[in-house]
Amino acid sequence: MTANTIELMHKGLTRIQGPLLFVKNVSGVGLYESVEVMASDGRQRVGRVVSVDQDNVVVEVFQGVDGLSLSETRLRFLGQPIMLDVGKGMLGRVFNGIGKPLDGGPRVSAEVRLPIQGNAINPVRRMVPKEFIETGISSIDIMNSLVRGQKLPIFSGSGLSHDQLASQVARFARLRGGEAEQFAVVFAAIGVTFDTAERFRREMDEYGALERIALFLNLASDPSTERLLTPRVALTAAEYLAYKEGRHVLVVLTDMTNYCEALREVSSSHDEIPSRKGYPGYMYSDLSTIYERAGRIIGRDGSVTQLPILSMPNDDITHPIPDLSGYITEGQVVLDRDLDRRGIFPPVKLLPSLSRLMNEGIGKGLTDPDHPILALQLYAAYAQAHRLRLLSSVVGEEGLSSADRLILRFGDAMEQKFIHQGGERRTLEESMDIGWQLLAELPDEALLRLSEDQLDRQIRGRRHAR
Amino acid sequence: MSTAEVYWINGPVIRARAHGVFRMKEAVLVGDDRLAGEVIRLSPDAVTIQVFEDTTALMPGAVVEGTGLGLAVELGPGLLGQLFDGIQRPLKVIAETHGDFVGVGQSAPGIDRERLWPYVPTLAEGDRVNGGEALGEVQETPELVHRVLVPADVKGKITWMAPAGDYNVEAPLARILDSAGEEHEIPMLRRRAIRSPRPVARRLTPGQPLLTGQRILDTLFPIGKGGAGEMPGGFGTGKTVLQQTIAKWCDADVIIYIGCGERGNEMASILREFPELDDPRTGRKLMERTVVIANTSNMPVAAREASIYTGITLAEFMRDQGFHVALVADSISRWAEALREIGGRLEELPAEEGYPAYLPTRLAEFFERAGRVETLGGLEASVTVIGAVSPPGGDFSEPVTAHARRFTKCFWALDKERAQARFYPAIHPLQSYSGYVDDVARWWQDRGGMHWQDRRARVLTMLEQQARLEKMAKIVGRDALPAEQRLILVCADVITETLLSQSAFSENDRYCTPEKQLAMLELLDQFMDLAEEAVTAGADPDAFYALPVMRKVQRAGDDVANDDLDAIKDIGREMDEAFAGMTRAGTRESA
């Protein structure tokens, strides 16, 4: 396909509606082809073809339509989907939401041009993610373990400390016993404030990791439709770093809620039939083309691990955004306002949190043979404490048996000693030890998940030590 | 063949001007990349087509080629152990020829043309045959003998028969002369339309359970061979793990696992695990009896819609050879969403939640393809369908969950609260049900479970009463309940831990034989008898928890191996003594 420039006079552009341009008398244009849109002021914007008819084309403009006129707008159809130039020297740089340098530095040497939409990894070429990443955070390492190639979102709420948690993971994360080898961080700001992006950059800087990070910024003030491109641009860069340069890339996408809002905005401008809460019916499929780009491929060195952040509107986990995300991602780390208020950091709400790939990455030969059973028993006891808490809020603690009161105390200790850790980095062994200590406070009959042998090795000794 | 010219493109839906005749549901090829598509609407001036591949870069003017055939799959030996996408492209072959990513226009035949199969005829020249009868056999895997059948619509006299030997799937194996004087050449390879069910001689009702090795399913909510079941659950409730568990351990001959709009890494884990795990019945590797259909969420949406039909057609093909097939679909909701997306692009008037009004009809058609049958060849065989449903927000009143319920007889409701406590399988015993209990009760009785139905009912009653009493305990406090009521709470707790909890990762517990299930049910029955007696004699039910034997009862699933059922008897004896000791102590006290 050759690029054909068509200068459109007032006859061509017939209508501008929301982010959509309706163009007449164009032929030889393919679906999802990228388009350069130039206003009379010479400012260039990126668009793409979303619908084609015999000689009518609808173009979606990603960077706002302010200042466009019917008569003076020129369009250039590029004959290819939207591409990103990738090459050496992307790390340490700051780009805008469509991958143009923002830091005054030179353009990236375009070794390869890749379509930002990406392609689905053939399932038979996927390597099962099982390399445990030690994040240094007990509630993740022990209870919701992260592995390379996983997509594990943080479900948060406005004003909670998800950004600090993401930055802590980005700084602390390493393979056990491994050196900090070929790792890199790609940070995509999707409609967040300048502050958020800058704080992340600064924290990485203080940690001396700035030359390992690439930032893609679509800030709150940037056009909302551009948000549809930013995660894809960032992931395209990440895939280059992973599969061409062999790095283990952690991609932080914040905030996916803003992405979904933009999707809804664009969808309604297409007059599409909305599904739940006005979000388009294809939001699941659309989100999956972002999240499913996490993975490891057989025979390639690098990996793409995703840590998307999304703020649950009104803290509601059943809202379509967290709900559809949760059906695609491999678990979720849920943050809780109550814990946050009580000064517990990170405020990870354990019960609804989950890592689906955990069992692939932990246990004998991977972390510790007793790691899986420790997590199960901690979960079982903590869930029981949670139930008893509800019960005691009605009948009072006196209405509980002494065995139940022990469990209740275990629940409190779990939050104060295990979940809460401030800015401290804990090794897996340190986290496990805290877990066993807490369980040792409970009697045998409350520890049904543990075998006699496990009680002997891990619990009874710790009771005697007291 | 007819052709048409594309003039309108909207995502996976295109319209073209026809030159020649197109039929509804005809398979077509679109553009230079020959993308697979299917005719879904006809009007005087337009053929509307859904395209099963990415339509990026497709232009008006592209040529559509009709095939004259319905959307079909290829059938023959060599399906087992394969991984296909939603329209039966062999993903292993595609990875070898096209690399790590799935792209546009990549295709390869579903059945390998080169491979030779050892064929042995079972009929001879001169024999008269009917459709569905076996002509000969192929040892497809060490456990499974593939039967080469006479096509359903052919009957007559065998005029020529290939001798035993190695043949590829296209080689003719027999010629049959029908009464109209037409001669049919029969190879192993078949092409069959996926949208309509394959014929059978007679439909039967399920009579034996599909054993899954999961106590809460087999003992409490059994599904019959040939039954249909629905498994709804919000995200994170363990649907996929349970689906995979069933696919691993159920006692079907062939498993069709459909990953419909789900995660790529899950498919990878099946591909890694199944070739390593042993089938508990045959000792062969699980992958040898499994076909995986993977249309992950980021693969084209129209192919996702086709994937469940591809799967069930494969299932029927294996069933017609006389096998018991279990089809596990994860998830039906993603298929329904694909219907909704295509419907939206066709500007159809939406019904509930934006789903097209024909959603219930399509669900009914799909689930009705499950069943126990007598095949045309006179064999007893079955297709069992188990569909996971992913209700938005975990709300079971949404259309897909609610409609699927109308056409299935097993309802396995996954419960968020249990899943959050990492209590697996997280099936809620009060929200779930099975309509096959009476059908399979006889089978359990024949296995020595004379009291199976009564004991099962007793367990469910306890759980039902527990729910009621817990509400009361929340208001007045557990201590305020009389001993008989606290006894029910204790019994229900013990049942929950012993019978309902089952570890998928424990060597002993991941698969529980029917014999062990019966033994554990009996153990619980004994416990309830002893506990009731003790409470009547004045014991405090909450004291039972501290009896050392109760840890053994509740850990029996995990601690006792399937072939060591004496150990359960030992626990029973120990429990007798413990309770006798308690009663003696109680009597002394009151004296």
PDB file of N, CA and C in Angstrom, chain B residues 340 350-357 359-360 397-399 402-403:
ATOM      1  N   ARG B 340     -23.676 -10.678  21.087  1.00  0.00           N
ATOM      2  CA  ARG B 340     -24.160  -9.326  21.325  1.00  0.00           C
ATOM      3  C   ARG B 340     -23.385  -8.313  20.490  1.00  0.00           C
ATOM      4  N   PRO B 350     -31.899  -4.647  20.434  1.00  0.00           N
ATOM      5  CA  PRO B 350     -31.451  -5.463  21.565  1.00  0.00           C
ATOM      6  C   PRO B 350     -32.595  -5.819  22.506  1.00  0.00           C
ATOM      7  N   ALA B 351     -32.462  -6.963  23.172  1.00  0.00           N
ATOM      8  CA  ALA B 351     -33.403  -7.323  24.240  1.00  0.00           C
ATOM      9  C   ALA B 351     -32.689  -7.074  25.565  1.00  0.00           C
ATOM     10  N   GLU B 352     -32.825  -7.967  26.545  1.00  0.00           N
ATOM     11  CA  GLU B 352     -32.229  -7.763  27.864  1.00  0.00           C
ATOM     12  C   GLU B 352     -30.727  -7.456  27.813  1.00  0.00           C
ATOM     13  N   GLU B 353     -30.295  -6.452  28.560  1.00  0.00           N
ATOM     14  CA  GLU B 353     -28.874  -6.124  28.721  1.00  0.00           C
ATOM     15  C   GLU B 353     -28.146  -5.990  27.394  1.00  0.00           C
ATOM     16  N   GLY B 354     -28.866  -5.637  26.351  1.00  0.00           N
ATOM     17  CA  GLY B 354     -28.219  -5.463  25.057  1.00  0.00           C
ATOM     18  C   GLY B 354     -28.016  -6.760  24.286  1.00  0.00           C
ATOM     19  N   TYR B 355     -28.334  -7.925  24.905  1.00  0.00           N
ATOM     20  CA  TYR B 355     -28.192  -9.196  24.182  1.00  0.00           C
ATOM     21  C   TYR B 355     -29.293  -9.311  23.129  1.00  0.00           C
ATOM     22  N   PRO B 356     -29.016  -9.986  22.015  1.00  0.00           N
ATOM     23  CA  PRO B 356     -30.062 -10.142  21.018  1.00  0.00           C
ATOM     24  C   PRO B 356     -31.197 -11.007  21.559  1.00  0.00           C
ATOM     25  N   ALA B 357     -32.374 -10.807  20.993  1.00  0.00           N
ATOM     26  CA  ALA B 357     -33.551 -11.516  21.492  1.00  0.00           C
ATOM     27  C   ALA B 357     -33.454 -13.019  21.271  1.00  0.00           C
ATOM     28  N   LEU B 359     -30.927 -14.873  21.961  1.00  0.00           N
ATOM     29  CA  LEU B 359     -29.966 -15.506  22.867  1.00  0.00           C
ATOM     30  C   LEU B 359     -30.503 -16.800  23.493  1.00  0.00           C
ATOM     31  N   PRO B 360     -31.738 -16.788  24.100  1.00  0.00           N
ATOM     32  CA  PRO B 360     -32.218 -18.041  24.695  1.00  0.00           C
ATOM     33  C   PRO B 360     -32.353 -19.178  23.687  1.00  0.00           C
ATOM     34  N   SER B 397     -28.950 -13.146  38.291  1.00  0.00           N
ATOM     35  CA  SER B 397     -30.219 -12.884  37.623  1.00  0.00           C
ATOM     36  C   SER B 397     -29.994 -12.351  36.205  1.00  0.00           C
ATOM     37  N   GLU B 398     -28.722 -12.217  35.803  1.00  0.00           N
ATOM     38  CA  GLU B 398     -28.483 -11.644  34.468  1.00  0.00           C
ATOM     39  C   GLU B 398     -28.871 -12.666  33.388  1.00  0.00           C
ATOM     40  N   PRO B 399     -29.087 -12.206  32.141  1.00  0.00           N
ATOM     41  CA  PRO B 399     -29.707 -13.065  31.125  1.00  0.00           C
ATOM     42  C   PRO B 399     -28.983 -14.388  30.832  1.00  0.00           C
ATOM     43  N   ALA B 402     -29.412 -16.811  33.751  1.00  0.00           N
ATOM     44  CA  ALA B 402     -30.816 -17.165  33.934  1.00  0.00           C
ATOM     45  C   ALA B 402     -31.327 -18.057  32.794  1.00  0.00           C
ATOM     46  N   HIS B 403     -30.963 -17.720  31.561  1.00  0.00           N
ATOM     47  CA  HIS B 403     -31.453 -18.535  30.443  1.00  0.00           C
ATOM     48  C   HIS B 403     -30.770 -19.906  30.400  1.00  0.00           C
TER      49      HIS B 403
END
